[in-house]
Coordinates of C-alpha atoms in Angstrom, one line a residue:
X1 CA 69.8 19.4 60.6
X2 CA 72.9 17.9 58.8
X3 CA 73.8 16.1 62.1
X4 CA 70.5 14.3 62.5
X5 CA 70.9 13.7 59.1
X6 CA 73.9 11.7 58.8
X7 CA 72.8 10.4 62.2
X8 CA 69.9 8.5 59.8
X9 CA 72.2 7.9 57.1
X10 CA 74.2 5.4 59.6
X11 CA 71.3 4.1 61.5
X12 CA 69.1 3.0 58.2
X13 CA 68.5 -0.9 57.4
X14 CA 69.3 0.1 54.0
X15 CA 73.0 0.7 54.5
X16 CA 73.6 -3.0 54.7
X17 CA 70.6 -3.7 51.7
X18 CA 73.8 -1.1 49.1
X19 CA 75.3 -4.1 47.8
X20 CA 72.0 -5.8 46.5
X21 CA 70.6 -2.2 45.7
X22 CA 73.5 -1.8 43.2
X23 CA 73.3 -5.6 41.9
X24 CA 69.7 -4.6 41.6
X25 CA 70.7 -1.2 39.2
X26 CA 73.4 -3.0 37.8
X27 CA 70.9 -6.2 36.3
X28 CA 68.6 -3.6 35.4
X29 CA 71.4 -1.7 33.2
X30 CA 73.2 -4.3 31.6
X31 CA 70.7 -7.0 32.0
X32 CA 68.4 -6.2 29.6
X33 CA 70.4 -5.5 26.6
X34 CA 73.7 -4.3 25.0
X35 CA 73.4 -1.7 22.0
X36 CA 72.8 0.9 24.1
X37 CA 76.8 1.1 24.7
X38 CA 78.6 4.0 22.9
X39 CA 75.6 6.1 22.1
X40 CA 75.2 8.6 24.6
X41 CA 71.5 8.7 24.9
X42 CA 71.1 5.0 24.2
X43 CA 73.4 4.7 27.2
X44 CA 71.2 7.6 29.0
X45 CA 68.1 6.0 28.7
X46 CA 69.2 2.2 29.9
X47 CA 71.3 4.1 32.6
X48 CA 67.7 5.5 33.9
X49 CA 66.1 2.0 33.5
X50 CA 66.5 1.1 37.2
X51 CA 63.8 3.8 38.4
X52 CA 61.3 1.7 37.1
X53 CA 62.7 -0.4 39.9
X54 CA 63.8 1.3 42.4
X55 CA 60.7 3.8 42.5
X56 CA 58.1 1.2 44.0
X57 CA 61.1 -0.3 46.3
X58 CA 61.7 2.9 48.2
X59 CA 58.2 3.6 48.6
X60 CA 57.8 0.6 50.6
X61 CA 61.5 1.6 52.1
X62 CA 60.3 4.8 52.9
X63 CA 57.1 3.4 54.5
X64 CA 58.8 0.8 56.7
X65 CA 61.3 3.5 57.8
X66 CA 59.5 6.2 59.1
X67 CA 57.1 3.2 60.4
X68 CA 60.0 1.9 62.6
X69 CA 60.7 5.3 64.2
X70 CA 57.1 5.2 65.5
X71 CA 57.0 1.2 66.7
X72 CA 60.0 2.4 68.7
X73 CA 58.0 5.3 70.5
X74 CA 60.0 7.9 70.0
X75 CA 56.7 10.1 68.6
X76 CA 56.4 12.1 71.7
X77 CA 60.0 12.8 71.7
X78 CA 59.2 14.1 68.4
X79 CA 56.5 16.4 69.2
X80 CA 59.0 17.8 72.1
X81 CA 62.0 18.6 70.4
X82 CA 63.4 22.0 70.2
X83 CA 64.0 21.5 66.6
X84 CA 60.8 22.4 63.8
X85 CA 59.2 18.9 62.9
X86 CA 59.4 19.0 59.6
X87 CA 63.1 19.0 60.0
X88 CA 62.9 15.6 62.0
X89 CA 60.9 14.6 59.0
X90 CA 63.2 16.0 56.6
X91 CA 66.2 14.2 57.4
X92 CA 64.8 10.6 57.9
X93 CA 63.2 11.5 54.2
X94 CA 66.4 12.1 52.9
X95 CA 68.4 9.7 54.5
X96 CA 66.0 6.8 52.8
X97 CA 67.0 8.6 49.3
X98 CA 70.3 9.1 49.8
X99 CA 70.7 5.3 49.1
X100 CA 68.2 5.2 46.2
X101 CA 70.2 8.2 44.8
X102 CA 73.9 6.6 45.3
X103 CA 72.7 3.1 43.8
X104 CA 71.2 4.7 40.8
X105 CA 74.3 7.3 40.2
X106 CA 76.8 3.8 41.0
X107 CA 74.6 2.6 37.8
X108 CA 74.6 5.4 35.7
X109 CA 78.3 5.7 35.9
X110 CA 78.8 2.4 34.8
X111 CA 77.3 3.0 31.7
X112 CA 79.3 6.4 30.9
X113 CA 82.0 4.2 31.8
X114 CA 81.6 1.6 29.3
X115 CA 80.3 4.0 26.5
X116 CA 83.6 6.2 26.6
X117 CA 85.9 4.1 24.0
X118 CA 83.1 3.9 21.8
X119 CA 80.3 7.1 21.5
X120 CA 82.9 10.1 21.0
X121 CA 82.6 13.7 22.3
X122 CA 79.9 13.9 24.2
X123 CA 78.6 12.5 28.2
X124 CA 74.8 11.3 29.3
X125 CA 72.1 13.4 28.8
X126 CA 70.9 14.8 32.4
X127 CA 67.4 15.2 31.5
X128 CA 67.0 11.5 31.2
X129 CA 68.8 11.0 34.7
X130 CA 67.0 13.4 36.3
X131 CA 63.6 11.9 34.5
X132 CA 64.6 8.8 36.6
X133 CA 65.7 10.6 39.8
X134 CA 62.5 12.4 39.9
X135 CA 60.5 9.2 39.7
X136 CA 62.2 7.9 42.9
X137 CA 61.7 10.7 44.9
X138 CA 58.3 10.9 44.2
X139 CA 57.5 7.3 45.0
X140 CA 59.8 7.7 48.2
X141 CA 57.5 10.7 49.3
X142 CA 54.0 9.4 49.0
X143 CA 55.6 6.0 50.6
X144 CA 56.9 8.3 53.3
X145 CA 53.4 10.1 53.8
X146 CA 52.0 6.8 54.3
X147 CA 54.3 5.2 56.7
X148 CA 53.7 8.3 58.8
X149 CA 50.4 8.6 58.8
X150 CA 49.2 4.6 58.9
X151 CA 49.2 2.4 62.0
X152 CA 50.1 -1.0 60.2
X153 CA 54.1 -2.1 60.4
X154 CA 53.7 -4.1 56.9
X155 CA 50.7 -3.1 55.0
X156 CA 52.0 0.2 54.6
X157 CA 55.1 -0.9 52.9
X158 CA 53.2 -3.7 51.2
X159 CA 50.8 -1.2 49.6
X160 CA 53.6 1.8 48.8
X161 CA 55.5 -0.5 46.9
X162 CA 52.5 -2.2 44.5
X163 CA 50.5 1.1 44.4
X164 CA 53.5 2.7 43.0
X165 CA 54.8 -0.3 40.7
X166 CA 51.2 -0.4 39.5
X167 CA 50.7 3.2 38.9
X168 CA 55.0 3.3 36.6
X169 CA 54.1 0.6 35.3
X170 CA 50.3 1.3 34.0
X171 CA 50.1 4.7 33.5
X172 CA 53.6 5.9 33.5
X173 CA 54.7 4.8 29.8
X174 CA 56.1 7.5 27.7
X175 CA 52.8 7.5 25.5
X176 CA 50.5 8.6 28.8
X177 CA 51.8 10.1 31.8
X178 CA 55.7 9.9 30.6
X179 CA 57.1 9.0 33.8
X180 CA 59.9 7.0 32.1
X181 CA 61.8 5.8 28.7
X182 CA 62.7 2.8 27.0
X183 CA 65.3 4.1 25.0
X184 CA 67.2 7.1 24.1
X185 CA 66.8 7.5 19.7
X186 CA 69.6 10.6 18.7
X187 CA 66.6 12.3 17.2
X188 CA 64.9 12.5 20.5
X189 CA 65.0 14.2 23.5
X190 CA 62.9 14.9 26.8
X191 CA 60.6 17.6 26.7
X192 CA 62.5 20.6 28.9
X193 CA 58.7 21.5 30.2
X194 CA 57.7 18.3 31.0
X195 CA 60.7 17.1 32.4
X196 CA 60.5 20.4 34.7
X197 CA 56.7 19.6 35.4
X198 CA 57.8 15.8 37.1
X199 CA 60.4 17.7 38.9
X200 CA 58.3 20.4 40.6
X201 CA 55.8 17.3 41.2
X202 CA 58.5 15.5 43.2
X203 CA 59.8 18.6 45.2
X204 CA 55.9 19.4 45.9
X205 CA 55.6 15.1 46.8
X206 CA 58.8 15.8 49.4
X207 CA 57.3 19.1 50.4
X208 CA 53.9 17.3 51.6
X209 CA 55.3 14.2 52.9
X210 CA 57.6 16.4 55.5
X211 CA 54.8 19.1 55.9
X212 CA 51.2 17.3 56.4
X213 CA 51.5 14.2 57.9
X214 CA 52.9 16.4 61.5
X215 CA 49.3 18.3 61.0
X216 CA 47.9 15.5 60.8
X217 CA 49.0 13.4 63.8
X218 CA 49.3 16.4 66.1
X219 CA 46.5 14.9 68.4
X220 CA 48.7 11.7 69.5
X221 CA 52.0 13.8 70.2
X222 CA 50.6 16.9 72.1
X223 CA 52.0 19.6 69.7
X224 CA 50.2 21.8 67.8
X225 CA 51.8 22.9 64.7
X226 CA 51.7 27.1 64.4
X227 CA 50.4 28.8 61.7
X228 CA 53.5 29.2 59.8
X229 CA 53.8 24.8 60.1
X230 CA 49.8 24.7 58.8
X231 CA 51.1 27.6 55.5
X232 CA 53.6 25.3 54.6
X233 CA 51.4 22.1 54.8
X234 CA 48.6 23.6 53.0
X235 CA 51.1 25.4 50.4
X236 CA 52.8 21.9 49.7
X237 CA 49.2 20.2 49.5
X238 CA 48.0 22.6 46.9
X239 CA 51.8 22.5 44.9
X240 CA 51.2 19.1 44.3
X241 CA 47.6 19.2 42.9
X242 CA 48.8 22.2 40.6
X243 CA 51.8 19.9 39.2
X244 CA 49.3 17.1 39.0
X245 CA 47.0 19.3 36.9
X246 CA 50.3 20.8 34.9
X247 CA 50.8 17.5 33.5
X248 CA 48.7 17.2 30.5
X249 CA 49.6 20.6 29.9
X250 CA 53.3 20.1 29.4
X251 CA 53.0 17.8 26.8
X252 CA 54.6 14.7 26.1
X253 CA 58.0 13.7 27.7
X254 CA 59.7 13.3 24.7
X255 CA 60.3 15.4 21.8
X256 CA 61.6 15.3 18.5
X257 CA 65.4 17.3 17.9
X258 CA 66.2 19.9 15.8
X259 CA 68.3 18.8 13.1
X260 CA 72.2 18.9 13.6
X261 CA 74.2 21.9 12.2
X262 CA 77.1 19.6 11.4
X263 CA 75.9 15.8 10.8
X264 CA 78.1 13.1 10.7
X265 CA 79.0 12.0 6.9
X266 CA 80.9 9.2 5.7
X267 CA 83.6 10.3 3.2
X268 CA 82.5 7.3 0.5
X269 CA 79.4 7.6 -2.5
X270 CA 77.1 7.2 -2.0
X271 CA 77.5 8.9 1.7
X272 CA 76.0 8.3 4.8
X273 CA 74.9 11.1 7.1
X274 CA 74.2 10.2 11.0
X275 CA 73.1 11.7 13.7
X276 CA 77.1 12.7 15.4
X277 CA 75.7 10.5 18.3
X278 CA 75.0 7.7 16.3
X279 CA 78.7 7.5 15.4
X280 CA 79.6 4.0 15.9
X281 CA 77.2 3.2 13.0
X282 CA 78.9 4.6 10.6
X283 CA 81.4 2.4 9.0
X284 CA 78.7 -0.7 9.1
X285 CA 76.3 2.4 7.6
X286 CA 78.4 3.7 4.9
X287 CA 79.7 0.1 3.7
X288 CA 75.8 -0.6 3.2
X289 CA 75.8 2.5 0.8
X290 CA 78.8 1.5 -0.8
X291 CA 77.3 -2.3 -1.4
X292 CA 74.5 -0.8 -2.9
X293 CA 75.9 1.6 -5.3
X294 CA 78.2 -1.0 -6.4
X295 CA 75.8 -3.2 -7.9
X296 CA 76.4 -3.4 -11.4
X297 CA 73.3 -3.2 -12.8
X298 CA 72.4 0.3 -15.3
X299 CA 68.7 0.6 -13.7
X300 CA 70.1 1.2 -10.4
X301 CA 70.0 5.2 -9.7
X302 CA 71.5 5.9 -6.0
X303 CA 70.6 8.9 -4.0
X304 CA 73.9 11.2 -3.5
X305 CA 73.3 10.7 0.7
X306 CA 71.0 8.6 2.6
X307 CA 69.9 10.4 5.6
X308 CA 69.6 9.2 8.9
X309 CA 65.7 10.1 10.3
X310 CA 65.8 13.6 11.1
X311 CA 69.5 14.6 9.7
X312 CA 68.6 16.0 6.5
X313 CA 69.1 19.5 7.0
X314 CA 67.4 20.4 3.9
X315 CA 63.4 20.4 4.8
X316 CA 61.5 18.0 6.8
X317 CA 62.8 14.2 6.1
X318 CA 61.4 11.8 3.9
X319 CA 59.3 8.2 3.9
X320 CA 63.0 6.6 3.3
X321 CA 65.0 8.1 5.5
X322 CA 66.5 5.3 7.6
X323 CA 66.3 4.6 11.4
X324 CA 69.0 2.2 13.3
X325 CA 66.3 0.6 15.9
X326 CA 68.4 -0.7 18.8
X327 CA 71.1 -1.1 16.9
X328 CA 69.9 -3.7 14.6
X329 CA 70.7 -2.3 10.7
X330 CA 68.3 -4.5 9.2
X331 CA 65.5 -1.6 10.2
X332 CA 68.1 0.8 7.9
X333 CA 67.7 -1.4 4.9
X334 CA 64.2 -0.7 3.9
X335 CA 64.9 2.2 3.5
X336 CA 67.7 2.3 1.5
X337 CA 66.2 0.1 -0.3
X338 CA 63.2 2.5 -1.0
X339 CA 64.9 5.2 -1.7
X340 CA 66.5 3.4 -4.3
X341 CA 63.3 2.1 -5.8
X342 CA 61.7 5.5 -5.8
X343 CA 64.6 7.3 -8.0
X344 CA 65.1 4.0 -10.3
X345 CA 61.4 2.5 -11.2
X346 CA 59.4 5.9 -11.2
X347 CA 55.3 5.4 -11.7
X348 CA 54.5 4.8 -15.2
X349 CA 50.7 4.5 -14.5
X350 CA 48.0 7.0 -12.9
X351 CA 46.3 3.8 -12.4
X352 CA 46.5 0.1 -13.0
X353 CA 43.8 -2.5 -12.8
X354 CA 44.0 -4.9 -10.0
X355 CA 45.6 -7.7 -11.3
X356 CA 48.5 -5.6 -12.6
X357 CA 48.6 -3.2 -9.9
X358 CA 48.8 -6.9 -8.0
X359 CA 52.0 -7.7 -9.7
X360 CA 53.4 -4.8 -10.5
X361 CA 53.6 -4.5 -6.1
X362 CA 55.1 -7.8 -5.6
X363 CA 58.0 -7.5 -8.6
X364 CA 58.9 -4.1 -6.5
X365 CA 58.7 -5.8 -3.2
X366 CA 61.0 -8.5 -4.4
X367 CA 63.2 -6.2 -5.9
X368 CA 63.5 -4.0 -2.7
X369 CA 63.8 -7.1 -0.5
X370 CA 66.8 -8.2 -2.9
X371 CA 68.2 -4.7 -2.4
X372 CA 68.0 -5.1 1.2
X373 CA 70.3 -8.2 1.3
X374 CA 72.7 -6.8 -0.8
X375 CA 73.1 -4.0 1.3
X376 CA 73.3 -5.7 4.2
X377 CA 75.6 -8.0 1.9
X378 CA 74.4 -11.4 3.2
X379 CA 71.6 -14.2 2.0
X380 CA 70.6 -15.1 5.7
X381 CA 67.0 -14.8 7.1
X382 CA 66.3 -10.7 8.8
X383 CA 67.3 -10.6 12.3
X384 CA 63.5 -8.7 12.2
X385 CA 60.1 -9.9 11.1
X386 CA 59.7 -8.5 7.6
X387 CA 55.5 -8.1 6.6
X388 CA 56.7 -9.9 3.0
X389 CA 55.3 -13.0 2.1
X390 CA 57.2 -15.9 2.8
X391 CA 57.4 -16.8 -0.7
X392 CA 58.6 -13.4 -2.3
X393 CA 61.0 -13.2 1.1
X394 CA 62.4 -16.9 -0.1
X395 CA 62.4 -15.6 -3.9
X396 CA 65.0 -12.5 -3.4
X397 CA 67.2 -14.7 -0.9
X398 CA 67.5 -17.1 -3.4
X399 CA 68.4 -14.2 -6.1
X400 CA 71.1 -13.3 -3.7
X401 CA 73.0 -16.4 -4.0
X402 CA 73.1 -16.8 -7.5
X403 CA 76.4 -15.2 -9.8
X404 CA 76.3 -11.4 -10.3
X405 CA 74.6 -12.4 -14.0
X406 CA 71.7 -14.8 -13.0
X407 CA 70.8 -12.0 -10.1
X408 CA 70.5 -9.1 -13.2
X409 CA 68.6 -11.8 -15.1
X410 CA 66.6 -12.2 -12.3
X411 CA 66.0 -8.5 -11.9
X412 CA 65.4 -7.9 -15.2
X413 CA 62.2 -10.3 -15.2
X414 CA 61.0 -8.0 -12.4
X415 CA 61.6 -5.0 -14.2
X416 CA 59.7 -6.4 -17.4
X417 CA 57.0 -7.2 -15.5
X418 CA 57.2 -3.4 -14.4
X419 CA 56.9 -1.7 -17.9
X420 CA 55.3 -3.6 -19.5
X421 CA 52.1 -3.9 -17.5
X422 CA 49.3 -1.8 -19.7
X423 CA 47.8 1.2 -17.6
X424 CA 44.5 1.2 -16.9

C-alpha cells in the first residue's frame, strides 16, 4: 500500500501547486496580524489560522483528484485489482493530504520559529494544531466522497470547495460548532473532549470516503464488495453520524484554565502577576503598576498585585482583573484603573437621587479615564474605542498634560463632587 502511495504522492497536480500552498499558509499566518509572536498559544492559534483556508481548498482538491483517475478510465482496472479497494482509495486519499498536511506543518513551524527569542519555556499547543488538522481532513474526505461518486469533472470540486467554506465559515465559529479559533488567550484552552470528538469525526469522514463510495459504484466496475467491504462501509457510515450527534454533547471547544501554580510576578510594588505565557508583557505590565502607584496624590490606595484574568490563585477572579487583548495594553488599563477606584472612593451612599447619582458617575469615570493615561503614561487618544463620552474622554486627557499640581487640583474637584453629594 505504501508503494501505491508514494506512487500518488509523485503523480498529484498538487506537487507543483507546494509553493503557492505554503505562500497561501504563510499570508494566512503572518498576514493578518503580529502580536501573536512570543506567546505560545497566541502563536498556536494564528499557526492553525490557515485551515480556515485550506479546508474548503482540498475538498475541491480532493474532488478533482479522485475525479481525474475516473476521466482516465482506469475504474475497471480498479474493480480488478488483486489489492482490497478501499486500499486504492486509501492511498490517493492520503496522497491529496499529505500536501495539505506538509503546507500547514511548513506554517506552523514558522511561527514556533519566530516565537522562540521571545515566549520562554514552553512550544505550541498541539490541541490547537490538531483542531486545524482535523478540519482539513474532514473537508478533504467528504470532497473525496464526492469526487468519487459524481459524474461532473468541475461541479464536483466547484461545490466541495463552497459547501465546505460555507459550512467553516457559518457554522464553524468557536461560539457554535467550534471548528476553529481566532486566538489563543493564556487563560484558555481547547476542550480535550471536544477536540477528541472533531477528531473521531474526521477519522470516521476518511473511514466513509474510502469505504462507501466502492459500494456504491459496484454496478459500473463489475465487483461486488464482500460482506466484510459492506461491515466496514456501513460501520464508517454509522461512526460518522454518532460523532455528528457527539458534538453538542462535548461542549464547547474552548475552555477556561485552571489557574497557574506558579504565576509570573514582577519583582516591583505594586506587582504584576501574568499568566507565565504571557511573559513578554511583563515589563510594559509592571511599569504601568509602577506609574500608578507613583502618583503622588494621598487618596490613591493601590492594590498589593493586579492580577492578570484568571491568575489569582486566591478564589475566582474579580470585575478588575485585567486582560491584554491582542496585545494592545490599553484593554489592561481599565482595569487597573478600577481596581484603584474601588479601594480608594468606597460607596458613601445606599442610594443617591438621579442627578447626583448622575454626577457622582461621571467625576469617577473621569477620574478612572485619567488613571488610565497615567498608567499607560501618555496623553494620546486609546488605540481602542472607549464607551466614554467624548467630552469626559477630552476632560481627563487634558488633566494629563497639566503639571503634577494642577492634575491633583483637578482631581480634587472630582473628589469633592464625590463626598459631598447628599444621599438620598
Amino acid at each position: 500500500m505504501m508503494k501505491i502511495y508514494w506512487i500518488e504522492v509523485r503523480r498529484s497536480p498538487l506537487l507543483w501547486c507546494l509553493p503557492l500552498l505554503i505562500a497561501v499558509d504563510m499570508a494566512a499566518v503572518f498576514g493578518r496580524s503580529h502580536y501573536w509572536i512570543g506567546v505560545w498559544p497566541q502563536a498556536s492559534a494564528a499557526a492553525q489560522i490557515p485551515a480556515l483556508f485550506f479546508a474548503p481548498a482540498f475538498s475541491a482538491a480532493a474532488a478533482w483528484a479522485v475525479g481525474r483517475s475516473l476521466r482516465r478510465g482506469i475504474a475497471e482496472q480498479r474493480g480488478a485489482a488483486a489489492r482490497p479497494a478501499w486500499h486504492m482509495e486509501a492511498a490517493q486519499f492520503m496522497a491529496t493530504v499529505t500536501y495539505g498536511v506538509l503546507a500547514y506543518g511548513l506554517g506552523a513551524a514558522a511561527a514556533a520559529a519566530v516565537s522562540v527569542p521571545d515566549a520562554g519555556p514552553g512550544f505550541l499547543w498541539p490541541s490547537y494544531l490538531l483542531l486545524g488538522i482535523s478540519v482539513i481532513i474532514a473537508c478533504s474526505a467528504v470532497g473525496h466522497a464526492v469526487g468519487r461518486l459524481a459524474r461532473s469533472t468541475v461541479a464536483a470540486p466547484v461545490i466541495c470547495g463552497l459547501a465546505c467554506f460555507v459550512a467553516i465559515g457559518g457554522a464553524g465559529s468557536p461560539r457554535n460548532l467550534g471548528f476553529y479559533v481566532l486566538s489563543g488567550d493564556p487563560g484558555i484552552e481547547i476542550n480535550g473532549a471536544a477536540l477528541a470528538v472533531r477528531l473521531a469525526l474526521a477519522a470516521a469522514l476518511v473511514a466513509a470516503a474510502v469505504c462507501v463510495p466502492a459500494l456504491l459504484r459496484r454496478g459500473r466496475t463489475g465487483w461486488a464488495p464482500g460482506i466484510g467491504y459492506r461491515a466496514m462501509g456501513l460501520g464508517a457510515l454509522l461512526a460518522v453520524v454518532t460523532a455528528v450527534g457527539s458534538l453538542p454533547a462535548a461542549g464547547s471547544i474552548r475552555a477556561d484554565r485552571a489557574a497557574p501554580k506558579e504565576p509570573l510576578c514582577s519583582n516591583g510594588s505594586p506587582r504584576v502577576c501574568l499568566w507565565p505565557e504571557d511573559r513578554k508583557y511583563l515589563q510594559q505590565t509592571s511599569a504601568m503598576a509602577e506609574r500608578l502607584g507613583a502618583i503622588p496624590q494621598d487618596w490613591i490606595r493601590t492594590p498589593d498585585t493586579f492580577y492578570e484574568l484568571g491568575v489569582r490563585p486566591d478564589g475566582p477572579e474579580t470585575a478588575n482583573d485585567f486582560s491584554i487583548v491582542e496585545g494592545n495594553l490599553w484593554f489592561a488599563a481599565p482595569n487597573m484603573a478600577g481596581s484603584i477606584i474601588q479601594l480608594s472612593i468606597p460607596p458613601r451612599c445606599e442610594e443617591l437621587s438621579p442627578e447626583n447619582a448622575n454626577k457622582v458617575g461621571t467625576a469617577i469615570a473621569q477620574i478612572e479615564m485619567w488613571l488610565e493615561f497615567r498608567a499607560m503614561g501618555t496623553s494620546e487618544t486609546p488605540s481602542v474605542q472607549s464607551d466614554m463620552p467624548p467630552g469626559d474622554l477630552a476632560a481627563a486627557q487634558g488633566a494629563t498634560r497639566l503639571p503634577e499640581a494642577g492634575q491633583a487640583d483637578w482631581v480634587k474637584q472630582r473628589l469633592n463632587v464625590i463626598h459631598e453629594a447628599p444621599c438620598a
